[in-house]
Coordinates of C-alpha atoms and ligand atoms in Angstrom, one line a residue:
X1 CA 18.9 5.6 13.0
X2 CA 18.5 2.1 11.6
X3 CA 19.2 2.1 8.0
X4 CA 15.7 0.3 6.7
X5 CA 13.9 2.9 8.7
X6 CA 16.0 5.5 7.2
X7 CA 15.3 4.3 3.4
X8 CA 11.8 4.2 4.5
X9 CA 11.3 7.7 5.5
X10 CA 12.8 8.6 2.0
X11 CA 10.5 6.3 0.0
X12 CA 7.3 7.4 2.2
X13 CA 8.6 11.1 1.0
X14 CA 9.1 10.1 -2.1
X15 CA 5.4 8.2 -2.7
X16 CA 2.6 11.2 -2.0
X17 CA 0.3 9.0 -4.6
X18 CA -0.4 5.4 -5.0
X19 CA 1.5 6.3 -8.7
X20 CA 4.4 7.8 -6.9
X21 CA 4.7 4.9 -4.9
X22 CA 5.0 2.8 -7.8
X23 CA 7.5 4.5 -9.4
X24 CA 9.8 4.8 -6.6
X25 CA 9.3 0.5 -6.0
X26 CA 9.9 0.2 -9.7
X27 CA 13.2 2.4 -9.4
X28 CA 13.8 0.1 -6.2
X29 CA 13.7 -2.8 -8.0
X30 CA 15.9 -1.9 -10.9
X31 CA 18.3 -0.7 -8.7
X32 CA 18.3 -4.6 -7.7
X33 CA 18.4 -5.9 -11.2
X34 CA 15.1 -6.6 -12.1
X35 CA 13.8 -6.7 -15.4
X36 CA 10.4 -4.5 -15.9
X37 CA 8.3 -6.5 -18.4
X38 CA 5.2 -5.0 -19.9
X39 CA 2.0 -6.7 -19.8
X40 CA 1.2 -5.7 -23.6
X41 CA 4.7 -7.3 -24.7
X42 CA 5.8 -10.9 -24.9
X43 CA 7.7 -12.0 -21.8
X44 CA 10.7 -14.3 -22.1
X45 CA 11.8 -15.1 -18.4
X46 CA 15.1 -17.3 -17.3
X47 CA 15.7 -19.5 -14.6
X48 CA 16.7 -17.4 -11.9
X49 CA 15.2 -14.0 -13.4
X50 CA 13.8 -11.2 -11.2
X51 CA 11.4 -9.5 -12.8
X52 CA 8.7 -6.4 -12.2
X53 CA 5.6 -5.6 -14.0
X54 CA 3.1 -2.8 -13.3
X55 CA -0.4 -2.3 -14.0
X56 CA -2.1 1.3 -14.1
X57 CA 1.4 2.5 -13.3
X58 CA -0.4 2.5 -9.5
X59 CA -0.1 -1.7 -8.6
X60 CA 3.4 -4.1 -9.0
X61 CA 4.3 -7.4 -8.8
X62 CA 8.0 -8.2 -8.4
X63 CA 8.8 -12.2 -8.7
X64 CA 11.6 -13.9 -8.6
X65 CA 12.1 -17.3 -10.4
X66 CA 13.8 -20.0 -8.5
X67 CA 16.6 -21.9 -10.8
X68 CA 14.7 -25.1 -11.0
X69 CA 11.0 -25.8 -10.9
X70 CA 9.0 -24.2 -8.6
X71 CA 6.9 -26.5 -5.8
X72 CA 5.1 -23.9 -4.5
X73 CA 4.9 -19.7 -4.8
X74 CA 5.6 -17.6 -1.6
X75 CA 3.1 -14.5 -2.4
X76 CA 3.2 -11.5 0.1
X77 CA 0.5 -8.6 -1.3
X78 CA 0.5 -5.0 0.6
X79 CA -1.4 -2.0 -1.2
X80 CA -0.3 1.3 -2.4
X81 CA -3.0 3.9 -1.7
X82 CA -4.2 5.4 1.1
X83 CA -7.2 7.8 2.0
X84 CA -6.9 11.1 0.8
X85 CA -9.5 13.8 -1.6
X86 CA -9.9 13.0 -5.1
X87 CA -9.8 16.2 -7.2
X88 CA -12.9 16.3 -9.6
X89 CA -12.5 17.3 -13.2
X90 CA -13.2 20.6 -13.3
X91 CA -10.4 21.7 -10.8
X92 CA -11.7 24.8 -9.7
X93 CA -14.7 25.8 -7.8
X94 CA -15.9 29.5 -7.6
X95 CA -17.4 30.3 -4.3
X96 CA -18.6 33.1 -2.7
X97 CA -17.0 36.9 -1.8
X98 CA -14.6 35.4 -4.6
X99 CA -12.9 32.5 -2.8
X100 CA -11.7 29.8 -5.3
X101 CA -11.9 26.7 -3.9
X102 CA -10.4 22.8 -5.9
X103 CA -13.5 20.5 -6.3
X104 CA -13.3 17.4 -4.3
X105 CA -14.7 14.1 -2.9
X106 CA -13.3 11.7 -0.2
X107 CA -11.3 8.6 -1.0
X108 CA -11.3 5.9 1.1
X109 CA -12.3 6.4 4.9
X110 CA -10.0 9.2 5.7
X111 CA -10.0 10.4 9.3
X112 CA -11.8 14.6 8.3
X113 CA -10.4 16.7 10.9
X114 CA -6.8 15.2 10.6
X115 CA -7.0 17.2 6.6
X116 CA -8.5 20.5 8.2
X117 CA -5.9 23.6 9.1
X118 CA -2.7 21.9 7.4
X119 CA -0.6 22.4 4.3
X120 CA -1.7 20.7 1.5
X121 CA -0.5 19.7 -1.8
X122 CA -1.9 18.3 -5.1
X123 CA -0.4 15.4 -6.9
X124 CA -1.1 12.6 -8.9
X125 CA -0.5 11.9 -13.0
X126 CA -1.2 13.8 -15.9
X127 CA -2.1 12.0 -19.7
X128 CA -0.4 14.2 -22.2
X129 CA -0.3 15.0 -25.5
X130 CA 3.1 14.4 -27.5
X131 CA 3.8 14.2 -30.6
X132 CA 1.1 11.8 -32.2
X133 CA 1.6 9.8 -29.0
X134 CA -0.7 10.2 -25.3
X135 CA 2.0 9.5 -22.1
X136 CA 1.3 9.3 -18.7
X137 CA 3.6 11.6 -16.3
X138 CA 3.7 11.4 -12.7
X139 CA 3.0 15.0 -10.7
X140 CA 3.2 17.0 -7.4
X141 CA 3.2 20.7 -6.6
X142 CA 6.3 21.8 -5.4
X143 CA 5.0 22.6 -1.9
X144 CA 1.4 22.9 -0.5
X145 CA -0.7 24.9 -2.8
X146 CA -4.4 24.7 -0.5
X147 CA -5.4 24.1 2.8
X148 CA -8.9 22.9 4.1
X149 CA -9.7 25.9 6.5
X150 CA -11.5 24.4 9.7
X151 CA -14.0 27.1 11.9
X152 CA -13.1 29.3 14.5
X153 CA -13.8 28.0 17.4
X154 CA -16.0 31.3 18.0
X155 CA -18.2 30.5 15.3
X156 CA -19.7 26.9 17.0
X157 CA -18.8 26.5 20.3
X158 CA -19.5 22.9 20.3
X159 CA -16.4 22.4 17.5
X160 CA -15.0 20.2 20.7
X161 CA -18.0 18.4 21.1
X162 CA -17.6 16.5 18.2
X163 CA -18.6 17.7 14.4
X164 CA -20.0 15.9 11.6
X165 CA -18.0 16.9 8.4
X166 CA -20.4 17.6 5.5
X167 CA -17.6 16.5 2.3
X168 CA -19.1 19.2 0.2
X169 CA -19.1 22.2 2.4
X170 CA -16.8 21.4 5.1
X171 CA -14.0 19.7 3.1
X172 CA -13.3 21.9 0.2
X173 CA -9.7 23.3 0.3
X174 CA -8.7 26.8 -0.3
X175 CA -7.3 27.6 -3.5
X176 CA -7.4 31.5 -4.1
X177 CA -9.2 35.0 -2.9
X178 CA -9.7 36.9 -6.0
X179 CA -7.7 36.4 -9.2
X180 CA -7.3 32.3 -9.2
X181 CA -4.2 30.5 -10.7
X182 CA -5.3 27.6 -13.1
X183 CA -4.4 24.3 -11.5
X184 CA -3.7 22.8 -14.7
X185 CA -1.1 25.7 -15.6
X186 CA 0.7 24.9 -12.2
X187 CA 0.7 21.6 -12.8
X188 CA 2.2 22.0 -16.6
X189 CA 4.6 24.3 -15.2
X190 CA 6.1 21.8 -12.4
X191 CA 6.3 18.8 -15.1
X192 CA 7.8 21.2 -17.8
X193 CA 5.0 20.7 -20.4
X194 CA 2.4 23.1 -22.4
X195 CA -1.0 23.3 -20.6
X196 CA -2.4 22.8 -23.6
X197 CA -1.4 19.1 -24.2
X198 CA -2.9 18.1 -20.6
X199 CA -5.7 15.9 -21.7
X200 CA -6.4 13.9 -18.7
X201 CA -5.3 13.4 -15.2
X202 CA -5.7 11.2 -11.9
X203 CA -5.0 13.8 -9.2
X204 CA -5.2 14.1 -5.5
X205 CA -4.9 16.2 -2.0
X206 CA -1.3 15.1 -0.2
X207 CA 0.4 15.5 3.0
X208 CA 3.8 16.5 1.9
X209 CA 5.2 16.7 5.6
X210 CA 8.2 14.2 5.9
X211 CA 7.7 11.1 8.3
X212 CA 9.8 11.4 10.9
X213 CA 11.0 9.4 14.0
X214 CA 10.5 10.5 17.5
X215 CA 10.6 9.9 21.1
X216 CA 13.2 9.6 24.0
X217 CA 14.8 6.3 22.2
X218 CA 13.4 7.3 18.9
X219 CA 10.9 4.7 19.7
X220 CA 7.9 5.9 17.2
X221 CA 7.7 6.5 13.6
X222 CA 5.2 8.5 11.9
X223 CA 4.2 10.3 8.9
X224 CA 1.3 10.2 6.4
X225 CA 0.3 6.8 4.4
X226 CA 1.9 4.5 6.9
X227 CA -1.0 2.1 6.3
X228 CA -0.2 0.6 3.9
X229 CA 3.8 2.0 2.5
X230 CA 5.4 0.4 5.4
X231 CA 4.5 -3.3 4.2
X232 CA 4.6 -2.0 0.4
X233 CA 8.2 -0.8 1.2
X234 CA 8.9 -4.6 3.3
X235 CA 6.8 -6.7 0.7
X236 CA 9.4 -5.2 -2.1
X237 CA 12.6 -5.0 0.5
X238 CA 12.3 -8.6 1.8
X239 CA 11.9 -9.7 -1.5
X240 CA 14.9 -8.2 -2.9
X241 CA 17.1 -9.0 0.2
X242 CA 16.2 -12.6 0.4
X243 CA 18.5 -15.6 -0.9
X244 CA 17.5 -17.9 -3.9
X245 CA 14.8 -20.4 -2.8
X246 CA 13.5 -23.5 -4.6
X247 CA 10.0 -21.2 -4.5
X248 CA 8.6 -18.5 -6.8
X249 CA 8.6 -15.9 -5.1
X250 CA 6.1 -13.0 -5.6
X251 CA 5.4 -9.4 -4.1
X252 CA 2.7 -7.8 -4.8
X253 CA 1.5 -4.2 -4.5
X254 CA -2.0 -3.6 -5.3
X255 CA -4.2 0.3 -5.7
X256 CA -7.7 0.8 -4.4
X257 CA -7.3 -1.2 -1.1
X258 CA -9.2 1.8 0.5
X259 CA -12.5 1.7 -1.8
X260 CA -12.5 -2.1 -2.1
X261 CA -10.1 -3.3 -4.4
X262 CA -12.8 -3.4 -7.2
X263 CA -10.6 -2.3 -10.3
X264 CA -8.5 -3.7 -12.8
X265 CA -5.0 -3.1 -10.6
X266 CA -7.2 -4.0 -7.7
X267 CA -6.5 -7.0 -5.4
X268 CA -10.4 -7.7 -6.4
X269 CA -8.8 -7.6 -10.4
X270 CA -7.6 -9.8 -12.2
X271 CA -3.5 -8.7 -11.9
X272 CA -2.7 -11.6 -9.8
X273 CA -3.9 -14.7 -11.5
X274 CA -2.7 -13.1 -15.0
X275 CA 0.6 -12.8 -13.6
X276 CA 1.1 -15.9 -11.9
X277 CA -0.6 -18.1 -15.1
X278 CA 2.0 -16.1 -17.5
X279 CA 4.8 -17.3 -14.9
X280 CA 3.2 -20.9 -15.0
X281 CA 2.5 -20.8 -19.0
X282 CA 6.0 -19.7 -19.4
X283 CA 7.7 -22.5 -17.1
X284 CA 5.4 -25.5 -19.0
X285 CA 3.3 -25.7 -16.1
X286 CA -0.3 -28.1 -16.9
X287 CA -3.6 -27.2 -15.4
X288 CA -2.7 -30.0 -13.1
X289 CA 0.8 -28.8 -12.4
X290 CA -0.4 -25.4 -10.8
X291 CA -3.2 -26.4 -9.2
X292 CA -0.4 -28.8 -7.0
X293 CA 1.9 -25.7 -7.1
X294 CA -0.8 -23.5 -5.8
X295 CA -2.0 -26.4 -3.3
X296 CA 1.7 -26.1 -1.7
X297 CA 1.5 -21.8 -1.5
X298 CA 1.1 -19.2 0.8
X299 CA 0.4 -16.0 0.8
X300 CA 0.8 -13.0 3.1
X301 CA -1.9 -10.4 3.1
X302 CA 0.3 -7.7 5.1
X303 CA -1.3 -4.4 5.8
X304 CA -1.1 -2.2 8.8
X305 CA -3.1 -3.3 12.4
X306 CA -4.5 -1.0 15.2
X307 CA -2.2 -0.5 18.2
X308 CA -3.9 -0.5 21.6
X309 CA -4.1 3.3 22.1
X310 CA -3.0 4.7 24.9
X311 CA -5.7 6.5 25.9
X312 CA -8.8 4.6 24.8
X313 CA -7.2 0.9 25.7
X314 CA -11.3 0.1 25.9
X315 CA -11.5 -0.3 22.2
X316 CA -8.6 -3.5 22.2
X317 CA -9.7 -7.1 23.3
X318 CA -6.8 -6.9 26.5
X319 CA -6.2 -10.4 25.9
X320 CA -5.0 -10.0 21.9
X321 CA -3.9 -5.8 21.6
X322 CA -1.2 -5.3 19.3
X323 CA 1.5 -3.1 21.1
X324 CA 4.0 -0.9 18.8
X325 CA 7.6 -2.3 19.1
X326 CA 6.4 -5.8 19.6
X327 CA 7.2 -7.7 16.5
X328 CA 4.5 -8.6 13.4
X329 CA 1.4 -9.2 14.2
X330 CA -1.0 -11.8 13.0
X331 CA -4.6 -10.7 12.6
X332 CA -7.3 -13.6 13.7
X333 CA -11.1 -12.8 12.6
X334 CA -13.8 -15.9 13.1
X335 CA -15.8 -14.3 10.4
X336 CA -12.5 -14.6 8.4
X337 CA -12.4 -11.1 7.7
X338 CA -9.4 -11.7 8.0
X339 CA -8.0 -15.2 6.6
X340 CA -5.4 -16.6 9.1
X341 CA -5.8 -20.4 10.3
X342 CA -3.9 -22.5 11.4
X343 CA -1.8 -23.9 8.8
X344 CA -1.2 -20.8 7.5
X345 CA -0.6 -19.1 11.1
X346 CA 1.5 -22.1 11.7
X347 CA 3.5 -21.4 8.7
X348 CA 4.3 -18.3 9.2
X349 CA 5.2 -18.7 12.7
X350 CA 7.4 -20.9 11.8
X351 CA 9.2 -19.0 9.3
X352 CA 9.3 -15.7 11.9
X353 CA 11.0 -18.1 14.4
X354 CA 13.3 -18.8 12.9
X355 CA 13.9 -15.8 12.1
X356 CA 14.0 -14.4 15.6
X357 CA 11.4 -11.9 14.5
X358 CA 8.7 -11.9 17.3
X359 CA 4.6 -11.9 16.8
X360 CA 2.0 -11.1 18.8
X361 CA -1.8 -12.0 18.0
X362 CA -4.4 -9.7 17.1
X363 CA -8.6 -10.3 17.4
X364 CA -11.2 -7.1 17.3
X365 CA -13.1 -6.8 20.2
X366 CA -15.4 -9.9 19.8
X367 CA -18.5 -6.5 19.4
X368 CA -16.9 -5.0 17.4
X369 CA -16.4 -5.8 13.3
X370 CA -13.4 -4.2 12.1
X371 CA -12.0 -3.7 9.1
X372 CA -11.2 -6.1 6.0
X373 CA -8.0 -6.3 3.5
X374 CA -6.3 -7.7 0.8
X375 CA -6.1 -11.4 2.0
X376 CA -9.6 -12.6 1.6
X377 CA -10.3 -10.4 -1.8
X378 CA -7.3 -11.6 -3.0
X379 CA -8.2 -15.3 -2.6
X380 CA -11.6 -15.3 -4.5
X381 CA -8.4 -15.4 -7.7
X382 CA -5.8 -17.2 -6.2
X383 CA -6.8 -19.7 -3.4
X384 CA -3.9 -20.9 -1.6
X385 CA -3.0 -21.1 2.3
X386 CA -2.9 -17.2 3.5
X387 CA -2.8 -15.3 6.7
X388 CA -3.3 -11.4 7.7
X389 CA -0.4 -10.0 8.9
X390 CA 0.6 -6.0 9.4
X391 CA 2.4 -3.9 11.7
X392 CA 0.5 -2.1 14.9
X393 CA 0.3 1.9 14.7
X394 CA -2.2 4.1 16.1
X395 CA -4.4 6.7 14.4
X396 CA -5.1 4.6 10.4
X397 CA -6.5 6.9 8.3
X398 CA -5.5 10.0 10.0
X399 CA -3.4 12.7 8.1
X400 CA -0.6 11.5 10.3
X401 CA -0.5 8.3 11.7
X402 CA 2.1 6.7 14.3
X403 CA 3.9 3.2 14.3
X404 CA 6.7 1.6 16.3
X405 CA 10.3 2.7 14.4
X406 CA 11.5 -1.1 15.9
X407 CA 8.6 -2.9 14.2
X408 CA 9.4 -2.3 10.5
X409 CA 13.3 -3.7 10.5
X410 CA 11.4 -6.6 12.2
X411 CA 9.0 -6.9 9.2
X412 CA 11.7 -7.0 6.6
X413 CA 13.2 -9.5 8.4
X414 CA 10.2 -11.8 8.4
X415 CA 9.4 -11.0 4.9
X416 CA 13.8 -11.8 3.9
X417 CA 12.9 -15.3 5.7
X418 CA 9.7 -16.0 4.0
X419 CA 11.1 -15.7 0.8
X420 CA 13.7 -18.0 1.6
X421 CA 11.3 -21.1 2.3
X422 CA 10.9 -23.6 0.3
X423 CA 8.3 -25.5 1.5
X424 CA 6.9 -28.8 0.6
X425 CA 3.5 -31.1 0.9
X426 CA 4.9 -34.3 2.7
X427 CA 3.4 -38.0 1.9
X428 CA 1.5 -37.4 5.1
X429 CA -0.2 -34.6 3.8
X430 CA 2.1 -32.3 6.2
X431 CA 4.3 -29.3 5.2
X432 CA 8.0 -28.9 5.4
X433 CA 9.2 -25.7 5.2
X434 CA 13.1 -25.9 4.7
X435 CA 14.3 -28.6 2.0
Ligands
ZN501 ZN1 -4.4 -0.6 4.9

């Protein structure tokens, strides 16, 4: 198996929650020699530096700082989180003929009958008390602890007819018959603390079954969270594989893609532009000085695109499907949904050619809307030159979802060669890309 896809698999196993998948990027990066600064301390940053900082322990943005100064930043933003259930304060729900059920609500748009009938665990991070001091600890269960039972087929006949999940009757996992276990307890238990000092947490449902490649070639790749850990893990990989550039070079990792990006870690937040004016403020940069820098940019918005599934092909324009194993793919909306055009199309192209990574282009069906991303919330912050980009897999949103195992070396390797540009406004008004 190909070594990137192989380190993938681990880190998808290893990143249940948007927290976990934080953490294990953080360790990722240290393991490279970055330096994690804190946003509540003063920064000092060198020539040269690589760097991480987090935000709500659930977003990152890695930089590296090229030796002299920058003419433009390289930015390339993926998201951490995925759709899953939200567990509710009060944990435990008693129900009737003394079935215990965990209180929950969707997050994001998660595909319903892909969380029904499979084992499910609960993770996420607790706040706890120690000492005089409140600290944040990342958590999962062992193994599955619930599952969301789904109907006998027996009991509505028309189960595979299609069913309208009702959240707060249908989607309620399992928990206990009888006798319940605390949650809270468990959870104390597995992270070696008193249940009494538990005085907050962020927790979730999870899929804890490994990713896993497949096929006669071992052509596919799939597993839970694909959207969006695949460009997480290649936003943070190419960045730490890639050669010193004249360019700043940012990746960025941001939470709460999947309700709208509206928070403080949020690609809707302000984590970004604080960032990237702490960068500027520390390298002398004037108001005029970044606005050229930012002029010069680009940015990659890189999350996950819908393959042309092979039984429903009728939902893909046929003249711009993504196919899995066929290199990156560039998403083009006219309502700019998605914000590819063509300079920054262009420049990306580019980059990926020479590269020999291979693209293919990507439109919804002209009826049909689709879904947004990062890119275009992103740049109501930091306006520069940006284009959608992701990698095609079938089934986003589901429980499980399935991708090309070819197509993820491939986005590394654009993402290596991005961060290696240097480009640069010409006296023509053009771009070069290579100095
Ligand atoms: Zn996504």
């Amino acid at each position: 198996m190909d070594a990137t896809v192989q380190e993938f698999l681990n880190f998808n196993q290893s990143a249940p929650t948007a927290w976990h998948a934080v953490e294990a990027l953080r360790e990722m990066l240290q393991a490279q020699s970055y330096t994690l600064l804190r946003e509540e301390e003063p920064w000092t940053l060198q020539p040269g530096g690589r760097y991480a900082v987090l935000r709500n322990g659930s977003s990152l943005i890695a930089f590296t700082l090229p030796r002299e100064r920058p003419h433009a930043a390289l930015i390339a933003a993926a998201h951490s989180d995925s759709p899953s259930f939200r567990i509710k304060p009060n944990a435990m729900q008693p129900g009737p003929n003394g079935a215990v059920r965990l209180s929950v609500e969707p997050y994001g748009g998660a595909v319903f009958s892909s969380w029904a009938d499979r084992p499910l665990a609960v993770a996420g991070r607790l706040m706890l008390r120690q000492g005089r001091e409140l600290v944040l600890r990342n958590v999962c269960t062992q193994g599955p602890v619930c599952v969301i039972p789904g109907l006998a087929i027996h009991m509505n006949r028309e189960l595979n007819s299609g069913y309208a999940w009702k959240p707060n009757i249908d989607l309620q996992p399992l928990w206990a018959v009888g006798e319940a276990p605390d949650l809270l307890t468990l959870l104390a238990e597995t992270a070696g603390v008193r249940r009494e000092d538990i005085v907050s947490h962020d927790l979730q449902l999870v899929s804890l079954v490994p990713a896993c490649v497949w096929g006669p070639e071992e052509a596919f790749l799939s597993g839970p969270r694909l959207d969006d850990l695949e460009c997480a893990y290649a936003v943070v990989r190419g960045l730490t594989e890639a050669g010193e550039s004249g360019s700043l070079a940012l990746a960025c990792v941001f939470d709460n893609e999947e309700v709208g990006s509206g928070t403080r870690q949020g690609a809707d937040g302000s984590f970004l532009e604080d960032t990237l004016t702490r960068i500027l403020d520390a390298l002398a940069f004037s108001r005029e000085d970044t606005l050229r820098l930012l002029s010069g940019s680009l940015m990659l918005s890189a999350d996950n695109a819908h393959a042309v599934h092979p039984n429903h092909p009728e939902y893909a324009d046929p003249a711009h499907s993504a196919q899995m194993n066929a290199g990156v793919v560039i998403k083009h909306n006219a309502a700019q949904r998605y914000v590819t055009e063509a300079v920054s199309e262009g420049l990306f192209a580019e980059i990926c050619r020479g590269a020999e990574v291979p693209v293919q282009h990507y439109c919804n069906r002209a009826d049909m809307p689709g879904g947004s991303t990062l890119g275009h919330i992103a740049l109501r912050h930091v306006s520069v030159p940006a284009v959608d980009i992701g990698l095609a897999q079938l089934a986003m949103h589901s429980s499980w979802e399935t991708a090309g195992a070819r197509d993820l070396p491939l986005m590394v390797r654009a993402l290596r060669a991005f961060y290696a540009a240097d480009p640069r406004r010409t006296v023509d008004g053009g771009w070069q890309l290579w100095s």
